[in-house]
C-alpha cells in the first residue's frame, strides 16, 4: 500500500448545511454529485456525505460523536492561525482550543465544525510548508 | 482558510502497535517524537498519537468507536484494490467490505485498522490519479 491518502470523507447530518459552512471558510466545491460534495484540497480531495450512509458504506457502527481523528491545517505564521480561527468562529464553528503556544514550539488553535469534526489550525515551524501548500516532515 | 489539509492524526490505543500495523502495509515512519509517529504521505502527513491525548488536545469528548470520518486510498486498477485489501487482511485488518463494483462505476473495498479507522481502497476511473499519487476531481 503506497504511503498516501487520496480522499477523506466527512460524514455530516445535512450535506447542504455542511457545504455552506465550508463555503463560509472560503472553500469552493469542485463536484456535487449524488448528494455528495467534493472539494479539491491540494493533491487530495475532501468529501461531505451523509454520516449514516458513510457508516453503512464503510461497514462500521457509528459511535456517535468524535471518533479518534483530528484534521490539521498548517499555516505559515501565528497571525494566520488567529485569522483562520476567527474565520471559523464567524462561520459558526465552536472553538475548542483558543490559539496559544504549543508544547512543540508552535502556535495553534482548534475548531470543531457543525458536525463535530475537529480541525487544528497550526503554525509548526519544524514542519516546512511548500508554496503549493504541501507540508514536509523534517529529517528524522 | 486555504482549501487544503496538512495533517491527519489517528488516535490509537497503543502507538507502537498501530505503527507496526502500518509498517506491515509497507509504510515507513518519517519522524518518531514524543510518543507520536508521523508518516509522510504525499504532500501531507499522517500521524499516530494516543487517542486519549488527541481527544484532550482537540478539546472534544470521545464518542467511543467510529466518528464519521472515512479515509480513502485510490489506486489505478481493480487488481490493485484486491492486492491492497489482501495486504491489509494479512496485516491484521478487519475487512468490512470485500472488494466489489461500486455504484459510481468503480471498484472498492474497505478495511478497518486495529483502532477502528476505516480505509476505503478504491479504483475510481472518474477521479484521475497523477504519477505523484495526487488525485484530481473531474471538471464539474
Short mmCIF file of N, CA and C in Angstrom, two decimals, chain A:
data_model
loop_
_atom_site.label_atom_id
_atom_site.label_comp_id
_atom_site.label_asym_id
_atom_site.label_seq_id
_atom_site.Cartn_x
_atom_site.Cartn_y
_atom_site.Cartn_z
N UNK A 1 0.86 -1.19 0.00
CA UNK A 1 0.00 0.00 0.00
C UNK A 1 0.89 1.24 0.00
N UNK A 2 0.76 2.04 -1.00
CA UNK A 2 1.57 3.26 -1.07
C UNK A 2 1.25 4.17 0.12
N UNK A 3 2.23 4.99 0.44
CA UNK A 3 2.13 5.83 1.63
C UNK A 3 1.48 7.16 1.25
N UNK A 4 0.17 7.11 1.06
CA UNK A 4 -0.54 8.34 0.69
C UNK A 4 -2.03 8.16 0.95
N UNK A 5 -2.69 9.29 1.01
CA UNK A 5 -4.12 9.38 1.28
C UNK A 5 -4.73 10.11 0.09
N UNK A 6 -5.83 9.60 -0.45
CA UNK A 6 -6.42 10.24 -1.63
C UNK A 6 -7.58 11.14 -1.26
N UNK A 7 -8.40 10.65 -0.36
CA UNK A 7 -9.66 11.32 -0.12
C UNK A 7 -10.05 11.10 1.32
N UNK A 8 -10.63 12.10 1.91
CA UNK A 8 -11.17 11.94 3.25
C UNK A 8 -12.62 12.39 3.19
N UNK A 9 -13.50 11.54 3.68
CA UNK A 9 -14.92 11.86 3.65
C UNK A 9 -15.39 12.16 5.07
N UNK A 10 -16.01 13.33 5.21
CA UNK A 10 -16.57 13.73 6.49
C UNK A 10 -18.07 13.42 6.46
N UNK A 11 -18.51 12.58 7.37
CA UNK A 11 -19.93 12.28 7.48
C UNK A 11 -20.63 13.44 8.15
N UNK A 12 -21.74 13.87 7.57
CA UNK A 12 -22.44 15.06 8.07
C UNK A 12 -23.94 14.78 8.17
N UNK A 13 -24.59 15.59 9.02
CA UNK A 13 -26.04 15.42 9.21
C UNK A 13 -26.80 15.92 7.99
N UNK A 14 -26.32 17.01 7.39
CA UNK A 14 -27.01 17.62 6.25
C UNK A 14 -25.93 18.16 5.32
N UNK A 15 -25.85 17.60 4.12
CA UNK A 15 -24.76 17.97 3.21
C UNK A 15 -24.82 19.46 2.85
N UNK A 16 -26.00 20.00 2.65
CA UNK A 16 -26.10 21.42 2.27
C UNK A 16 -25.64 22.34 3.40
N UNK A 17 -26.03 22.01 4.62
CA UNK A 17 -25.61 22.82 5.77
C UNK A 17 -24.08 22.77 5.92
N UNK A 18 -23.53 21.57 5.82
CA UNK A 18 -22.08 21.41 5.96
C UNK A 18 -21.35 22.13 4.83
N UNK A 19 -21.89 22.01 3.62
CA UNK A 19 -21.28 22.69 2.48
C UNK A 19 -21.21 24.19 2.71
N UNK A 20 -22.32 24.75 3.22
CA UNK A 20 -22.33 26.20 3.43
C UNK A 20 -21.30 26.62 4.48
N UNK A 21 -21.11 25.77 5.49
CA UNK A 21 -20.09 26.10 6.49
C UNK A 21 -18.71 26.19 5.82
N UNK A 22 -18.35 25.20 5.02
CA UNK A 22 -17.02 25.23 4.38
C UNK A 22 -16.94 26.36 3.34
N UNK A 23 -18.06 26.67 2.71
CA UNK A 23 -18.04 27.81 1.77
C UNK A 23 -17.82 29.13 2.53
N UNK A 24 -18.36 29.22 3.74
CA UNK A 24 -18.11 30.44 4.52
C UNK A 24 -16.64 30.58 4.90
N UNK A 25 -15.94 29.45 4.96
CA UNK A 25 -14.49 29.50 5.20
C UNK A 25 -13.71 29.83 3.93
N UNK A 26 -14.42 29.93 2.81
CA UNK A 26 -13.76 30.29 1.56
C UNK A 26 -13.51 29.12 0.62
N UNK A 27 -13.98 27.95 1.00
CA UNK A 27 -13.76 26.79 0.14
C UNK A 27 -14.78 26.79 -1.01
N UNK A 28 -14.38 26.25 -2.15
CA UNK A 28 -15.24 26.18 -3.32
C UNK A 28 -15.42 24.74 -3.76
N UNK A 29 -16.66 24.33 -3.93
CA UNK A 29 -16.98 22.95 -4.31
C UNK A 29 -16.48 22.66 -5.72
N UNK A 30 -15.85 21.50 -5.88
CA UNK A 30 -15.36 21.11 -7.20
C UNK A 30 -16.32 20.17 -7.92
N UNK A 31 -17.08 19.41 -7.14
CA UNK A 31 -18.01 18.45 -7.74
C UNK A 31 -19.13 18.19 -6.73
N UNK A 32 -20.35 18.20 -7.25
CA UNK A 32 -21.54 18.00 -6.43
C UNK A 32 -22.36 16.95 -7.15
N UNK A 33 -22.36 15.73 -6.63
CA UNK A 33 -22.98 14.64 -7.36
C UNK A 33 -23.54 13.61 -6.37
N UNK A 34 -24.74 13.14 -6.64
CA UNK A 34 -25.36 12.09 -5.82
C UNK A 34 -25.29 12.39 -4.32
N UNK A 35 -25.73 13.64 -3.98
CA UNK A 35 -25.79 14.05 -2.58
C UNK A 35 -24.43 13.96 -1.87
N UNK A 36 -23.39 14.13 -2.65
CA UNK A 36 -22.05 14.20 -2.10
C UNK A 36 -21.37 15.43 -2.69
N UNK A 37 -20.64 16.14 -1.85
CA UNK A 37 -19.94 17.33 -2.29
C UNK A 37 -18.45 17.08 -2.12
N UNK A 38 -17.68 17.44 -3.14
CA UNK A 38 -16.23 17.22 -3.09
C UNK A 38 -15.49 18.54 -3.26
N UNK A 39 -14.47 18.73 -2.43
CA UNK A 39 -13.58 19.87 -2.55
C UNK A 39 -12.20 19.35 -2.95
N UNK A 40 -11.60 19.98 -3.98
CA UNK A 40 -10.20 19.67 -4.27
C UNK A 40 -9.36 20.32 -3.17
N UNK A 41 -8.50 19.58 -2.54
CA UNK A 41 -7.71 20.10 -1.42
C UNK A 41 -6.25 19.73 -1.67
N UNK A 42 -5.55 20.59 -2.39
CA UNK A 42 -4.20 20.24 -2.81
C UNK A 42 -4.28 18.99 -3.68
N UNK A 43 -3.39 18.04 -3.44
CA UNK A 43 -3.37 16.83 -4.25
C UNK A 43 -4.32 15.77 -3.76
N UNK A 44 -5.20 16.15 -2.83
CA UNK A 44 -6.20 15.20 -2.37
C UNK A 44 -7.59 15.83 -2.44
N UNK A 45 -8.56 15.10 -1.94
CA UNK A 45 -9.96 15.53 -2.04
C UNK A 45 -10.61 15.38 -0.67
N UNK A 46 -11.42 16.37 -0.29
CA UNK A 46 -12.25 16.27 0.92
C UNK A 46 -13.71 16.17 0.46
N UNK A 47 -14.42 15.17 0.95
CA UNK A 47 -15.82 14.98 0.59
C UNK A 47 -16.74 15.16 1.79
N UNK A 48 -17.97 15.56 1.52
CA UNK A 48 -19.02 15.63 2.54
C UNK A 48 -20.14 14.71 2.09
N UNK A 49 -20.56 13.82 2.98
CA UNK A 49 -21.60 12.86 2.62
C UNK A 49 -22.41 12.57 3.89
N UNK A 50 -23.62 12.13 3.72
CA UNK A 50 -24.45 11.81 4.88
C UNK A 50 -23.74 10.81 5.79
N UNK A 51 -23.74 11.13 7.09
CA UNK A 51 -22.99 10.29 8.02
C UNK A 51 -23.56 8.87 8.10
N UNK A 52 -24.89 8.74 8.06
CA UNK A 52 -25.50 7.40 8.10
C UNK A 52 -25.05 6.56 6.90
N UNK A 53 -25.05 7.21 5.72
CA UNK A 53 -24.65 6.49 4.52
C UNK A 53 -23.18 6.11 4.56
N UNK A 54 -22.37 7.03 5.07
CA UNK A 54 -20.92 6.76 5.15
C UNK A 54 -20.65 5.59 6.09
N UNK A 55 -21.36 5.57 7.21
CA UNK A 55 -21.16 4.46 8.16
C UNK A 55 -21.54 3.14 7.50
N UNK A 56 -22.69 3.13 6.82
CA UNK A 56 -23.15 1.90 6.17
C UNK A 56 -22.17 1.49 5.08
N UNK A 57 -21.73 2.46 4.29
CA UNK A 57 -20.82 2.19 3.18
C UNK A 57 -19.47 1.68 3.68
N UNK A 58 -19.08 2.15 4.86
CA UNK A 58 -17.79 1.75 5.42
C UNK A 58 -17.88 0.45 6.21
N UNK A 59 -19.11 -0.01 6.44
CA UNK A 59 -19.29 -1.26 7.18
C UNK A 59 -18.96 -1.12 8.65
N UNK A 60 -19.19 0.06 9.21
CA UNK A 60 -18.85 0.29 10.61
C UNK A 60 -20.09 0.74 11.38
N UNK A 61 -20.00 0.58 12.70
CA UNK A 61 -21.04 1.05 13.60
C UNK A 61 -20.63 2.44 14.05
N UNK A 62 -21.56 3.36 13.99
CA UNK A 62 -21.26 4.75 14.35
C UNK A 62 -21.27 4.90 15.86
N UNK A 63 -20.14 5.36 16.42
CA UNK A 63 -20.04 5.53 17.87
C UNK A 63 -20.71 6.79 18.38
N UNK A 64 -21.23 7.60 17.50
CA UNK A 64 -21.81 8.86 17.94
C UNK A 64 -20.81 9.96 17.68
N UNK A 65 -20.36 10.69 18.65
CA UNK A 65 -19.52 11.89 18.45
C UNK A 65 -18.21 11.73 17.71
N UNK A 66 -17.20 12.28 18.29
CA UNK A 66 -15.85 12.28 17.71
C UNK A 66 -15.30 10.85 17.78
N UNK A 67 -14.53 10.49 16.74
CA UNK A 67 -14.12 9.09 16.68
C UNK A 67 -12.63 8.86 16.55
N UNK A 68 -11.83 9.78 17.09
CA UNK A 68 -10.40 9.48 17.13
C UNK A 68 -9.61 10.01 15.96
N UNK A 69 -10.17 10.91 15.19
CA UNK A 69 -9.42 11.52 14.09
C UNK A 69 -9.52 13.03 14.21
N UNK A 70 -8.36 13.69 14.18
CA UNK A 70 -8.33 15.15 14.13
C UNK A 70 -7.56 15.57 12.88
N UNK A 71 -8.12 16.54 12.17
CA UNK A 71 -7.51 17.07 10.96
C UNK A 71 -6.66 18.27 11.34
N UNK A 72 -5.67 18.57 10.55
CA UNK A 72 -4.90 19.79 10.80
C UNK A 72 -4.67 20.53 9.50
N UNK A 73 -4.67 21.84 9.64
CA UNK A 73 -4.43 22.75 8.53
C UNK A 73 -3.29 23.65 9.01
N UNK A 74 -2.13 23.47 8.41
CA UNK A 74 -0.97 24.25 8.87
C UNK A 74 -0.81 25.52 8.05
N UNK A 75 -0.38 26.56 8.72
CA UNK A 75 -0.22 27.86 8.08
C UNK A 75 1.17 28.41 8.44
N UNK A 76 1.51 29.53 7.79
CA UNK A 76 2.90 29.99 7.82
C UNK A 76 3.26 30.87 9.01
N UNK A 77 2.27 31.26 9.82
CA UNK A 77 2.59 32.17 10.93
C UNK A 77 1.53 32.06 12.02
N UNK A 78 1.88 32.53 13.21
CA UNK A 78 0.92 32.58 14.31
C UNK A 78 -0.25 33.49 13.95
N UNK A 79 0.04 34.59 13.26
CA UNK A 79 -1.03 35.52 12.87
C UNK A 79 -2.06 34.85 11.98
N UNK A 80 -1.59 33.97 11.10
CA UNK A 80 -2.54 33.25 10.24
C UNK A 80 -3.40 32.28 11.04
N UNK A 81 -2.82 31.70 12.09
CA UNK A 81 -3.63 30.83 12.96
C UNK A 81 -4.79 31.65 13.53
N UNK A 82 -4.46 32.81 14.09
CA UNK A 82 -5.50 33.67 14.67
C UNK A 82 -6.57 34.01 13.63
N UNK A 83 -6.11 34.34 12.43
CA UNK A 83 -7.04 34.77 11.39
C UNK A 83 -8.00 33.63 11.01
N UNK A 84 -7.45 32.42 10.81
CA UNK A 84 -8.32 31.31 10.40
C UNK A 84 -9.27 30.93 11.52
N UNK A 85 -8.80 30.95 12.77
CA UNK A 85 -9.69 30.62 13.89
C UNK A 85 -10.84 31.65 13.95
N UNK A 86 -10.53 32.91 13.70
CA UNK A 86 -11.61 33.92 13.71
C UNK A 86 -12.57 33.71 12.54
N UNK A 87 -12.05 33.32 11.40
CA UNK A 87 -12.92 32.99 10.25
C UNK A 87 -13.85 31.84 10.62
N UNK A 88 -13.29 30.83 11.28
CA UNK A 88 -14.10 29.66 11.64
C UNK A 88 -15.16 30.05 12.67
N UNK A 89 -14.77 30.87 13.64
CA UNK A 89 -15.73 31.32 14.65
C UNK A 89 -16.89 32.08 13.97
N UNK A 90 -16.52 32.97 13.04
CA UNK A 90 -17.54 33.76 12.34
C UNK A 90 -18.43 32.87 11.48
N UNK A 91 -17.88 31.75 11.01
CA UNK A 91 -18.64 30.84 10.16
C UNK A 91 -19.54 29.91 10.97
N UNK A 92 -19.42 29.98 12.30
CA UNK A 92 -20.30 29.16 13.13
C UNK A 92 -19.64 27.98 13.80
N UNK A 93 -18.33 27.89 13.69
CA UNK A 93 -17.62 26.78 14.34
C UNK A 93 -17.54 27.04 15.84
N UNK A 94 -17.37 25.97 16.57
CA UNK A 94 -17.09 26.07 18.01
C UNK A 94 -15.57 26.00 18.16
N UNK A 95 -15.01 26.92 18.94
CA UNK A 95 -13.56 26.91 19.16
C UNK A 95 -13.32 26.10 20.42
N UNK A 96 -12.69 24.95 20.27
CA UNK A 96 -12.47 24.08 21.44
C UNK A 96 -11.11 24.32 22.07
N UNK A 97 -10.23 24.99 21.37
CA UNK A 97 -8.96 25.43 21.96
C UNK A 97 -8.59 26.76 21.34
N UNK A 98 -8.60 27.79 22.14
CA UNK A 98 -8.22 29.11 21.63
C UNK A 98 -6.74 29.09 21.26
N UNK A 99 -6.35 29.84 20.25
CA UNK A 99 -4.96 29.83 19.80
C UNK A 99 -4.00 30.16 20.94
N UNK A 100 -2.93 29.40 21.00
CA UNK A 100 -1.93 29.58 22.06
C UNK A 100 -0.65 28.86 21.63
N UNK A 101 0.42 29.17 22.32
CA UNK A 101 1.69 28.48 22.06
C UNK A 101 1.53 27.00 22.37
N UNK A 102 2.21 26.15 21.62
CA UNK A 102 2.11 24.70 21.81
C UNK A 102 3.41 24.16 22.41
N UNK A 103 3.31 22.95 22.93
CA UNK A 103 4.47 22.31 23.57
C UNK A 103 5.60 22.06 22.58
N UNK A 104 5.30 22.01 21.28
CA UNK A 104 6.34 21.72 20.29
C UNK A 104 6.95 22.99 19.70
N UNK A 105 6.68 24.12 20.34
CA UNK A 105 7.31 25.35 19.87
C UNK A 105 6.56 26.04 18.75
N UNK A 106 5.32 25.65 18.56
CA UNK A 106 4.49 26.29 17.54
C UNK A 106 3.37 27.09 18.18
N UNK A 107 2.31 27.27 17.42
CA UNK A 107 1.18 28.08 17.87
C UNK A 107 -0.03 27.50 17.17
N UNK A 108 -1.10 27.21 17.91
CA UNK A 108 -2.23 26.53 17.28
C UNK A 108 -3.51 26.74 18.07
N UNK A 109 -4.62 26.56 17.38
CA UNK A 109 -5.95 26.52 17.98
C UNK A 109 -6.74 25.43 17.30
N UNK A 110 -7.89 25.10 17.87
CA UNK A 110 -8.73 24.03 17.31
C UNK A 110 -10.16 24.53 17.19
N UNK A 111 -10.76 24.27 16.01
CA UNK A 111 -12.20 24.47 15.90
C UNK A 111 -12.87 23.16 15.55
N UNK A 112 -14.15 23.08 15.90
CA UNK A 112 -14.95 21.90 15.58
C UNK A 112 -16.06 22.35 14.64
N UNK A 113 -16.19 21.67 13.52
CA UNK A 113 -17.20 22.08 12.53
C UNK A 113 -18.60 21.69 13.04
N UNK A 114 -19.65 22.10 12.35
CA UNK A 114 -21.00 21.86 12.88
C UNK A 114 -21.35 20.38 13.05
N UNK A 115 -20.57 19.49 12.43
CA UNK A 115 -20.80 18.06 12.58
C UNK A 115 -19.83 17.39 13.54
N UNK A 116 -19.06 18.20 14.26
CA UNK A 116 -18.19 17.63 15.29
C UNK A 116 -16.81 17.24 14.82
N UNK A 117 -16.46 17.59 13.58
CA UNK A 117 -15.12 17.24 13.08
C UNK A 117 -14.12 18.30 13.51
N UNK A 118 -13.04 17.86 14.14
CA UNK A 118 -12.06 18.78 14.74
C UNK A 118 -10.95 19.11 13.75
N UNK A 119 -10.66 20.40 13.66
CA UNK A 119 -9.57 20.92 12.81
C UNK A 119 -8.61 21.70 13.71
N UNK A 120 -7.38 21.27 13.76
CA UNK A 120 -6.35 22.09 14.39
C UNK A 120 -5.78 23.03 13.33
N UNK A 121 -5.73 24.30 13.65
CA UNK A 121 -5.08 25.27 12.77
C UNK A 121 -3.74 25.57 13.43
N UNK A 122 -2.66 25.23 12.75
CA UNK A 122 -1.35 25.21 13.42
C UNK A 122 -0.28 25.91 12.62
N UNK A 123 0.57 26.58 13.37
CA UNK A 123 1.84 27.02 12.81
C UNK A 123 2.92 26.20 13.51
N UNK A 124 3.58 25.34 12.73
CA UNK A 124 4.63 24.49 13.28
C UNK A 124 5.90 24.77 12.49
N UNK A 125 6.79 25.59 13.04
CA UNK A 125 7.98 25.97 12.28
C UNK A 125 8.88 24.79 11.94
N UNK A 126 8.69 23.65 12.64
CA UNK A 126 9.51 22.47 12.37
C UNK A 126 9.05 21.65 11.18
N UNK A 127 7.83 21.92 10.67
CA UNK A 127 7.27 21.17 9.54
C UNK A 127 7.11 22.16 8.38
N UNK A 128 8.11 22.27 7.51
CA UNK A 128 8.06 23.30 6.47
C UNK A 128 6.89 23.14 5.49
N UNK A 129 6.34 24.29 5.12
CA UNK A 129 5.25 24.34 4.13
C UNK A 129 5.83 24.75 2.78
N UNK A 130 5.38 24.09 1.72
CA UNK A 130 5.80 24.48 0.37
C UNK A 130 4.88 25.54 -0.20
N UNK A 131 5.30 26.13 -1.30
CA UNK A 131 4.48 27.16 -1.95
C UNK A 131 3.15 26.59 -2.42
N UNK A 132 3.12 25.29 -2.68
CA UNK A 132 1.89 24.65 -3.15
C UNK A 132 1.02 24.17 -1.99
N UNK A 133 1.39 24.53 -0.76
CA UNK A 133 0.58 24.13 0.39
C UNK A 133 0.96 22.77 0.95
N UNK A 134 1.89 22.10 0.30
CA UNK A 134 2.31 20.80 0.83
C UNK A 134 3.12 20.99 2.10
N UNK A 135 3.22 19.95 2.89
CA UNK A 135 3.95 20.01 4.15
C UNK A 135 4.91 18.83 4.18
N UNK A 136 6.09 19.05 4.75
CA UNK A 136 7.14 18.04 4.72
C UNK A 136 7.71 17.82 6.11
N UNK A 137 7.83 16.56 6.48
CA UNK A 137 8.47 16.23 7.76
C UNK A 137 9.94 16.63 7.71
N UNK A 138 10.48 17.05 8.84
CA UNK A 138 11.91 17.32 8.89
C UNK A 138 12.67 15.98 8.84
N UNK A 139 13.95 16.01 8.50
CA UNK A 139 14.75 14.77 8.54
C UNK A 139 14.69 14.18 9.95
N UNK A 140 14.47 12.87 10.03
CA UNK A 140 14.27 12.18 11.31
C UNK A 140 15.39 12.37 12.25
#
